[in-house]
Coordinates of C-alpha atoms and ligand atoms in Angstrom, one line a residue:
M19 CA 69.9 48.0 71.1
K20 CA 66.0 47.7 70.2
I21 CA 64.5 44.6 70.9
C22 CA 61.1 43.3 71.1
V23 CA 60.0 39.8 72.8
V24 CA 56.4 38.3 71.0
G25 CA 55.3 35.7 73.8
T26 CA 55.6 37.2 77.3
G27 CA 55.3 33.6 79.1
Y28 CA 58.5 31.6 81.2
V29 CA 60.9 32.0 78.3
G30 CA 59.3 35.4 76.8
L31 CA 59.7 37.6 80.2
V32 CA 62.8 36.1 81.5
A33 CA 64.5 36.6 78.6
G34 CA 63.1 40.3 78.1
T35 CA 63.8 41.1 81.0
C36 CA 67.3 40.4 81.0
F37 CA 67.7 41.6 77.9
A38 CA 67.0 44.7 79.3
E39 CA 69.4 44.3 82.5
T40 CA 72.0 44.2 80.3
G41 CA 71.4 48.2 79.6
N42 CA 68.6 47.2 75.8
D43 CA 65.7 48.3 75.0
V44 CA 62.8 45.9 75.3
I45 CA 59.4 46.0 74.9
C46 CA 57.9 43.1 75.4
V47 CA 54.4 42.2 74.0
D48 CA 51.6 39.6 74.7
V49 CA 48.3 39.2 73.0
D50 CA 47.1 38.5 76.5
E51 CA 45.1 42.3 77.9
K52 CA 45.0 40.5 81.6
K53 CA 48.9 39.2 81.6
I54 CA 50.6 42.4 80.1
A55 CA 47.9 44.5 82.8
G56 CA 48.9 43.2 84.9
L57 CA 52.8 43.3 83.9
Q58 CA 52.3 46.8 83.8
K59 CA 51.5 47.3 87.1
G60 CA 54.1 45.5 88.9
K61 CA 51.9 41.8 88.7
L62 CA 54.0 38.6 88.0
P63 CA 52.2 36.2 85.8
I64 CA 54.5 32.4 86.6
H65 CA 56.9 32.3 89.6
E66 CA 60.1 32.2 88.7
P67 CA 63.5 32.6 91.4
G68 CA 64.7 36.7 90.9
L69 CA 62.5 37.6 87.9
R70 CA 60.0 39.7 90.4
E71 CA 63.4 42.2 91.3
L72 CA 64.7 42.3 87.8
V73 CA 61.6 43.6 86.5
R74 CA 60.9 45.9 88.9
R75 CA 64.0 47.3 88.4
N76 CA 64.1 47.4 84.5
V77 CA 60.5 48.5 84.6
Q78 CA 61.3 51.7 87.1
E79 CA 64.9 52.4 84.9
E80 CA 62.2 52.2 82.0
R81 CA 64.0 50.2 79.5
L82 CA 61.3 47.1 80.1
R83 CA 58.1 48.1 79.2
F84 CA 55.1 45.9 78.0
T85 CA 51.8 45.9 75.8
T86 CA 49.6 44.9 73.2
D87 CA 50.4 46.4 70.6
L88 CA 52.7 44.8 68.5
P89 CA 53.7 47.2 66.0
W90 CA 54.4 50.1 68.3
A91 CA 57.5 47.3 69.1
V92 CA 58.2 46.1 66.0
Q93 CA 58.4 49.5 64.3
N94 CA 60.8 50.8 67.8
S95 CA 62.9 47.9 67.7
L96 CA 65.6 46.8 65.8
I97 CA 65.7 42.6 66.6
V98 CA 62.5 41.0 66.5
S99 CA 62.3 37.9 69.2
I100 CA 59.7 35.9 69.1
A101 CA 58.9 33.4 72.6
V102 CA 55.2 32.2 72.1
G103 CA 54.3 29.1 72.9
T104 CA 54.6 25.8 70.1
P105 CA 52.7 23.5 71.9
Q106 CA 51.7 19.4 71.2
G107 CA 49.6 18.9 67.9
D108 CA 46.8 16.4 67.3
D109 CA 49.8 13.9 66.1
G110 CA 52.6 15.1 68.0
S111 CA 54.4 17.4 65.5
S112 CA 55.1 20.8 66.7
D113 CA 52.0 23.2 66.1
L114 CA 53.3 26.4 65.0
T115 CA 50.1 28.4 64.2
Y116 CA 50.7 31.0 66.8
V117 CA 54.6 31.7 66.2
M118 CA 53.7 31.9 62.0
E119 CA 50.4 34.2 63.4
A120 CA 53.2 36.4 65.1
V121 CA 55.3 36.3 61.8
R122 CA 52.3 37.5 60.0
S123 CA 52.3 39.8 61.9
I124 CA 55.1 41.3 62.6
A125 CA 55.6 41.1 58.5
K126 CA 52.4 43.0 57.8
T127 CA 53.6 46.0 60.4
M128 CA 57.3 46.0 60.0
D129 CA 58.5 49.3 58.6
D130 CA 62.3 48.7 57.9
Y131 CA 65.2 46.5 58.2
K132 CA 64.3 44.1 60.5
I133 CA 66.4 40.7 62.5
V134 CA 62.9 38.5 63.4
V135 CA 65.1 35.5 65.8
T136 CA 63.0 32.7 67.1
K137 CA 63.4 32.0 70.5
S138 CA 60.4 29.7 70.8
T139 CA 61.4 25.9 70.1
V140 CA 60.8 25.6 66.5
P141 CA 61.3 22.6 64.0
V142 CA 63.8 22.8 61.9
G143 CA 62.5 24.3 58.6
T144 CA 60.7 26.7 60.4
A145 CA 63.4 29.8 60.4
D146 CA 63.3 29.1 55.6
K147 CA 59.1 29.1 56.3
I148 CA 59.5 32.4 58.3
T149 CA 62.0 33.8 55.4
Q150 CA 59.4 32.6 52.7
E151 CA 55.8 33.8 55.0
I152 CA 57.5 37.3 55.6
S153 CA 59.1 37.7 52.0
A154 CA 55.1 37.2 51.0
L155 CA 54.3 40.3 52.7
T156 CA 57.2 42.8 53.2
T157 CA 59.2 44.2 50.7
C158 CA 61.6 45.7 53.8
E159 CA 64.5 43.9 54.7
F160 CA 64.6 41.2 56.9
D161 CA 66.6 38.4 58.2
V162 CA 65.9 35.1 60.1
V163 CA 67.7 33.8 62.9
A164 CA 66.9 30.4 65.0
N165 CA 68.0 31.0 68.3
P166 CA 66.7 28.6 71.0
E167 CA 66.4 28.5 74.0
F168 CA 67.5 25.9 76.5
L169 CA 66.5 27.9 79.8
K170 CA 65.7 26.0 82.4
A171 CA 61.5 26.9 84.5
G172 CA 62.3 27.2 88.5
G173 CA 66.0 28.1 87.7
A174 CA 65.1 30.3 84.6
V175 CA 67.1 34.2 85.0
E176 CA 69.7 32.1 86.6
D177 CA 70.7 29.7 83.3
F178 CA 69.7 32.5 81.1
M179 CA 72.4 35.0 82.6
K180 CA 74.9 32.2 82.8
P181 CA 73.9 30.1 79.8
D182 CA 76.4 26.6 79.0
R183 CA 76.1 28.5 75.6
I184 CA 73.8 30.4 73.1
V185 CA 73.5 28.8 70.0
I186 CA 72.8 30.8 66.5
G187 CA 71.6 29.8 63.5
A188 CA 72.0 32.5 60.5
T189 CA 73.5 32.9 57.6
N190 CA 74.1 36.1 57.6
T191 CA 77.6 37.5 59.3
R192 CA 76.5 40.1 59.5
V193 CA 73.6 39.7 62.3
A194 CA 76.0 37.2 63.4
A195 CA 78.1 39.6 64.7
I196 CA 74.6 41.6 66.4
M197 CA 73.7 38.6 68.0
K198 CA 76.8 37.5 69.1
D199 CA 77.3 41.6 70.6
L200 CA 73.7 41.3 72.2
Y201 CA 74.9 37.8 73.9
A202 CA 78.6 39.1 75.0
P203 CA 77.2 40.3 78.1
F204 CA 76.4 37.2 79.6
T205 CA 78.9 34.7 78.6
R206 CA 81.9 36.4 80.2
T207 CA 82.1 33.5 82.1
G208 CA 83.7 31.7 78.4
A209 CA 80.5 30.1 77.8
P210 CA 80.7 29.7 74.0
I211 CA 78.9 31.8 71.0
L212 CA 78.4 29.0 68.7
V213 CA 77.0 30.3 65.8
M214 CA 76.0 27.7 63.0
D215 CA 73.3 27.5 60.0
P216 CA 69.8 27.8 60.8
R217 CA 68.3 23.9 60.4
S218 CA 71.5 22.8 62.4
A219 CA 70.5 25.4 65.5
E220 CA 67.2 24.1 64.9
M221 CA 67.9 20.0 65.9
T222 CA 70.2 21.2 68.9
K223 CA 67.2 22.6 70.8
Y224 CA 66.1 19.5 69.6
A225 CA 68.5 16.7 70.4
A226 CA 69.5 18.2 73.3
N227 CA 65.8 17.8 75.2
A228 CA 65.7 14.3 73.6
M229 CA 69.9 13.7 75.5
L230 CA 68.1 14.5 78.9
A231 CA 64.8 13.2 78.6
C232 CA 66.9 10.0 77.4
R233 CA 68.4 10.1 80.4
I234 CA 66.1 10.2 83.4
S235 CA 63.8 7.6 81.5
F236 CA 67.4 5.1 80.8
M237 CA 67.2 5.5 85.0
N238 CA 63.5 4.8 85.3
E239 CA 64.4 1.0 83.3
I240 CA 67.0 0.5 85.6
A241 CA 65.4 2.3 89.2
N242 CA 61.4 -0.5 87.9
L243 CA 64.5 -3.4 87.3
C244 CA 65.6 -2.4 90.3
D245 CA 62.4 -3.3 91.9
R246 CA 62.4 -6.5 90.3
T247 CA 65.6 -7.7 91.0
G248 CA 66.4 -6.1 94.4
A249 CA 68.9 -3.6 94.4
D250 CA 69.1 -0.2 95.2
V251 CA 68.4 1.7 92.0
N252 CA 70.3 4.7 94.3
R253 CA 73.5 2.9 95.0
V254 CA 73.0 2.0 91.3
R255 CA 73.4 5.7 90.8
H256 CA 75.8 7.2 92.5
A257 CA 78.6 4.3 91.8
I258 CA 77.4 4.4 87.9
A259 CA 77.8 9.0 88.0
A260 CA 80.6 8.8 89.0
D261 CA 81.8 7.6 86.5
Q262 CA 83.1 10.8 84.1
R263 CA 82.2 9.3 81.4
I264 CA 78.4 9.2 82.4
G265 CA 78.5 12.3 85.1
A266 CA 75.5 13.1 87.4
A267 CA 72.7 15.5 85.6
F268 CA 69.2 14.1 85.2
L269 CA 69.6 10.3 86.5
F270 CA 67.4 10.8 89.4
P271 CA 64.8 8.0 88.7
G272 CA 61.4 9.4 89.3
L273 CA 57.2 9.5 88.1
G274 CA 58.6 10.6 84.8
Y275 CA 59.8 13.9 83.6
G276 CA 56.6 16.4 82.5
G277 CA 56.6 19.9 82.0
S278 CA 56.2 22.4 79.3
C279 CA 59.3 21.2 77.0
F280 CA 60.7 17.7 77.5
P281 CA 56.8 15.3 76.7
K282 CA 56.3 17.5 73.8
D283 CA 59.7 18.0 72.7
V284 CA 60.5 14.8 72.7
R285 CA 57.4 13.6 71.0
A286 CA 57.8 16.3 68.2
L287 CA 61.2 14.7 67.5
I288 CA 59.5 11.7 67.0
H289 CA 57.1 13.0 64.6
V290 CA 60.5 14.8 62.1
A291 CA 62.0 11.1 62.2
R292 CA 57.9 9.9 61.0
E293 CA 58.6 12.4 58.7
N294 CA 61.2 11.7 56.9
N295 CA 61.7 7.8 57.1
Y296 CA 63.2 7.3 59.8
P297 CA 62.2 5.2 62.4
S298 CA 63.4 6.6 66.1
K299 CA 63.3 3.8 68.0
L300 CA 65.5 5.5 70.4
I301 CA 63.7 8.6 71.2
Q302 CA 60.4 6.3 70.7
A303 CA 61.2 4.0 73.4
V304 CA 62.1 7.4 75.6
D305 CA 58.7 8.0 75.4
E306 CA 57.2 5.1 76.0
V307 CA 59.1 4.9 79.2
N308 CA 58.1 7.8 80.6
E309 CA 54.5 7.7 79.7
L310 CA 54.4 4.0 81.8
Q311 CA 56.5 5.9 84.6
K312 CA 53.9 7.8 85.5
H313 CA 52.1 4.5 86.8
V314 CA 54.9 4.0 88.9
M315 CA 53.6 5.2 92.1
I316 CA 49.8 4.3 91.6
N317 CA 50.9 0.3 91.3
K318 CA 52.5 0.5 94.3
I319 CA 49.6 2.2 96.2
L320 CA 47.1 0.0 94.8
T321 CA 49.3 -3.1 95.3
F322 CA 50.2 -1.7 98.9
Y323 CA 46.5 -2.0 99.6
S324 CA 45.4 -4.5 98.1
S325 CA 47.1 -6.7 100.8
E326 CA 45.4 -8.1 103.3
P327 CA 44.1 -5.5 105.8
G328 CA 44.6 -5.2 109.6
N329 CA 48.2 -6.7 109.6
E330 CA 50.7 -4.4 108.9
L331 CA 53.5 -6.1 108.9
E332 CA 51.9 -8.8 106.2
Q333 CA 51.0 -5.7 103.7
T334 CA 54.7 -4.6 104.0
K335 CA 56.3 -7.7 103.2
S336 CA 53.4 -8.8 100.7
A337 CA 53.2 -5.0 99.0
Q338 CA 57.6 -5.9 99.4
A339 CA 57.9 -8.7 97.7
T340 CA 55.0 -7.5 94.7
S341 CA 57.4 -4.9 93.6
H342 CA 60.5 -6.2 93.5
Q343 CA 58.9 -9.6 91.5
Q344 CA 56.3 -8.7 89.8
L345 CA 54.5 -5.0 89.5
H346 CA 52.9 -4.7 86.2
L347 CA 52.8 -1.4 84.6
L348 CA 49.4 -0.8 84.6
S349 CA 47.8 2.0 82.7
L350 CA 44.9 4.0 84.2
S351 CA 42.3 2.1 82.2
E352 CA 43.4 -1.3 82.8
I353 CA 43.4 -0.8 86.0
K354 CA 40.0 0.8 86.1
K355 CA 39.6 -2.6 84.2
Q356 CA 40.9 -4.2 86.9
Y357 CA 39.3 -3.0 89.9
G358 CA 36.0 -1.9 89.0
N359 CA 34.5 1.4 91.5
Q360 CA 35.6 -1.1 93.8
G361 CA 39.5 -0.5 94.6
P362 CA 41.7 -0.7 98.0
V363 CA 41.8 2.6 97.6
K364 CA 38.4 3.8 97.2
G365 CA 37.0 5.8 100.3
K366 CA 41.2 7.2 101.5
T367 CA 42.2 9.8 101.7
F368 CA 45.9 11.1 100.5
A369 CA 47.3 13.9 100.8
I370 CA 49.6 15.1 98.4
W371 CA 52.9 16.8 99.0
G372 CA 54.5 18.6 95.7
L373 CA 52.3 19.3 92.3
A374 CA 54.3 21.9 89.6
F375 CA 56.3 19.2 87.6
K376 CA 59.6 20.2 89.4
P377 CA 60.5 22.2 92.5
Q378 CA 61.1 26.1 91.7
T379 CA 57.9 26.3 89.7
D380 CA 54.4 27.2 89.6
D381 CA 54.3 25.1 85.8
M382 CA 52.0 21.8 86.2
R383 CA 52.0 21.1 82.5
E384 CA 52.2 17.6 81.7
A385 CA 53.0 17.1 85.6
P386 CA 53.4 13.7 87.3
S387 CA 51.4 14.9 89.9
R388 CA 48.0 15.7 87.7
V389 CA 48.6 11.8 86.6
V390 CA 48.9 10.5 90.0
I391 CA 45.9 12.4 91.2
E392 CA 43.9 11.7 88.6
Q393 CA 44.1 8.1 89.1
L394 CA 43.5 8.1 92.9
L395 CA 39.9 10.3 92.2
A396 CA 39.0 8.0 89.4
L397 CA 39.5 5.5 91.8
G398 CA 37.7 6.4 94.5
A399 CA 40.2 7.9 96.1
K400 CA 39.9 11.9 98.4
I401 CA 43.3 14.5 97.9
Q402 CA 44.5 17.0 100.2
A403 CA 47.1 18.2 97.9
Y404 CA 49.9 21.1 98.8
D405 CA 52.4 22.8 97.0
P406 CA 54.3 25.7 97.4
E407 CA 54.1 27.8 94.9
A408 CA 52.0 26.0 92.5
M409 CA 48.3 26.3 93.8
K410 CA 46.8 28.8 91.5
E411 CA 47.7 26.7 89.3
A412 CA 46.0 23.3 90.7
R413 CA 42.7 25.5 91.4
K414 CA 42.7 25.9 87.8
I415 CA 42.9 22.1 87.1
F416 CA 41.0 20.8 89.6
G417 CA 38.8 22.9 90.8
N418 CA 36.7 21.2 93.7
K419 CA 37.7 17.9 93.2
I420 CA 40.2 17.9 95.8
H421 CA 41.4 19.7 99.0
Y422 CA 44.0 22.3 99.3
A423 CA 45.7 22.0 102.1
K424 CA 47.5 25.7 103.5
N425 CA 50.9 23.6 104.7
N426 CA 52.4 20.4 104.5
Y427 CA 51.3 19.3 107.6
E428 CA 47.7 20.5 107.0
A429 CA 47.6 18.5 104.1
L430 CA 47.8 15.3 106.1
K431 CA 45.5 15.7 108.8
G432 CA 43.4 12.7 108.2
A433 CA 44.9 11.2 105.0
D434 CA 45.5 7.0 104.9
A435 CA 48.9 7.9 103.2
L436 CA 51.2 10.3 101.5
I437 CA 53.0 10.8 98.6
L438 CA 55.9 13.3 97.7
V439 CA 55.4 13.5 93.9
T440 CA 58.2 16.6 94.0
E441 CA 60.6 17.4 95.7
W442 CA 61.1 20.7 97.0
N443 CA 63.0 21.5 99.4
A444 CA 60.9 22.1 102.5
F445 CA 59.8 18.7 102.1
R446 CA 63.3 17.6 102.9
H447 CA 63.6 17.7 106.5
P448 CA 59.4 17.1 107.3
D449 CA 58.6 16.9 111.6
F450 CA 58.7 12.6 110.8
K451 CA 57.5 12.6 114.4
K452 CA 54.5 15.7 113.9
M453 CA 54.0 14.0 110.5
K454 CA 53.2 10.1 112.3
E455 CA 50.9 12.3 114.9
L456 CA 48.9 13.8 111.6
L457 CA 49.0 10.8 109.6
K458 CA 46.1 8.3 110.3
D459 CA 48.4 5.4 108.8
P460 CA 52.3 5.9 108.8
V461 CA 52.3 5.1 105.4
I462 CA 54.2 7.1 102.9
F463 CA 55.0 6.6 99.0
D464 CA 58.0 8.5 98.1
G465 CA 57.8 9.5 94.0
R466 CA 61.4 11.1 94.0
N467 CA 63.7 8.7 97.0
Q468 CA 63.5 11.5 99.3
Y469 CA 64.0 9.3 102.5
S470 CA 66.5 7.5 104.2
R471 CA 64.4 4.1 103.6
R472 CA 65.8 2.9 106.7
E473 CA 65.4 5.6 108.7
M474 CA 62.2 5.6 108.1
R475 CA 61.3 2.2 108.7
K476 CA 63.4 2.9 111.6
L477 CA 60.7 5.3 112.8
G478 CA 57.8 3.1 112.0
F479 CA 56.3 4.1 108.4
D480 CA 55.2 2.0 106.1
Y481 CA 58.5 3.4 103.3
F482 CA 58.2 2.9 99.4
G483 CA 60.3 4.6 97.6
V484 CA 60.6 4.1 93.5
G485 CA 63.3 1.4 92.5
R486 CA 64.3 1.0 96.3
P487 CA 63.1 -2.1 97.4
Ligands
NAD85 N1 58.8 26.8 79.4 C1 60.1 26.3 79.0 O1 61.1 26.8 79.9 C2 61.1 26.3 78.3 C3 62.1 27.1 77.9 C4 63.4 26.6 76.7 C5 62.6 26.8 75.4 N2 60.9 26.9 75.1 C6 59.9 27.0 74.1 O2 60.0 28.2 74.6 C7 58.6 28.9 73.3 C8 57.9 29.8 74.7 O3 57.4 28.6 76.0 P1 57.7 29.2 77.5 O4 56.7 28.3 78.4 O5 57.1 30.5 77.5 O6 55.3 29.5 76.6 P2 53.9 29.7 77.7 O7 53.4 29.7 77.3 O8 54.6 30.7 79.0 O9 53.6 31.9 76.8 C9 53.1 31.9 76.2 C10 52.9 33.4 75.1 O10 52.5 34.0 74.0 C11 51.9 34.5 73.7 N3 51.7 34.8 72.9 C12 50.5 33.2 72.2 N4 50.7 34.3 70.5 C13 51.4 35.2 70.6 C14 50.9 36.3 69.6 N5 50.5 35.8 68.3 N6 51.6 37.3 69.6 C15 52.0 37.6 71.0 N7 52.2 36.6 72.7 C16 51.7 35.3 71.5 C17 50.8 33.9 74.9 O11 49.9 34.2 75.6 C18 51.7 33.7 75.8 O12 51.3 34.6 77.0 C19 57.6 27.0 73.6 O13 58.5 27.0 71.8 C20 58.9 26.6 74.0 O14 59.2 25.2 73.6 C21 59.9 26.8 77.0

């Protein structure tokens, strides 16, 4: 099939490449000339495991091309799939500016029948809006299909090649059949292709993301309760996950979810509810719990350093007692109000392990690391950070405000404590002896509960996890 993918970001590049990998002729279009020039030279704008090899092979075999020439790409395709960004608008809604710009460009240049597909995450009713917009701009025949994407950053190629399900929102059965044909190579292991009306397809994507975000916020709330009651969230998690009705996925407590999807999609759903005069109490709470969770670590850090200096045992005991009983989740402005410019972390240096919003990606959009670093900088601390893939992205965000370490051990040199923010595999079994030697004080704030609390304390570290007293 001849396919054009408009928008060559995380979704568009992966989708376009995977469609090419299954034998289709694919043209990936983007307005970003630098990105396209790079791709034409084999330079990938993002890190995704397995993607580089697939792009190289399909370009070499002439099934995958990159261009900024949208009219040419549209005119040489039957299916035009839109994968541009849908960022959060000022009021929390999904900003459709890029989608509608792409739609208008497609409508103005199409010279024949086209199937226009939305792969971007768009609110319910967008397919109808697109239909109206295209009808106003062309006399060519067309169909609009809602085809939400469920891949996750860091495992995007694997997810696209072996999806749990494909959702196709189409009113025309002939078009649904073409879309089913397109996806058939990806569903040979039996994953269902679910054909439905466009509105249900659009809602499915938001419902899926809100459900996953809900599990994370739920577990974070349980972890915060564990902190206050002396229970261990790890034990609780294992025990509830063994229940087949619950399962283990997305039940890891931490510093809150981030990334380019969950935060904005949850808020877009809240906005849709508001627009429809429905008070979405549960989804609203998911977002609120998540925002608070990003402040958990700074609160633990401040509690620790607020205690009497010079007596490590007392400090540890006091921090434990505080985190058990009365840890308040203070926002940055409250923290600043409370501590002013003379907070207990002023002049201290923190090593940060992990900057990406999750492992296996360089994506730092809404990453909890950003909140932790901004809070520490605002309180006068210094940062020595390391991430296996996100250093380039971090430089764009923090410039010269932080030190970028060459590896995870260098980040520890002379630091007062380590804060583990993203659970990269490379951080799972580090050399603790070396860490102790490099750190000024053996203190670990583990935002992802990666290490054994007992082991850490046996090795002489002051160790603080999330929900593990
Ligand atoms: N990133 C994910 O993991 C993920 C997963 C599922 C769904 N989604 C959804 O997919 C959509 C795209 O997300 P992304 O992360 O790939 O975005 P992205 O920001 O990485 O990429 C979007 C690309 O679209 C390009 N673009 C913007 N306007 C254009 C236009 N008029 N013509 C051509 N190109 C244009 C931009 O230059 C950019 O390269 C969003 O709606 C997102 O919510 C993302």
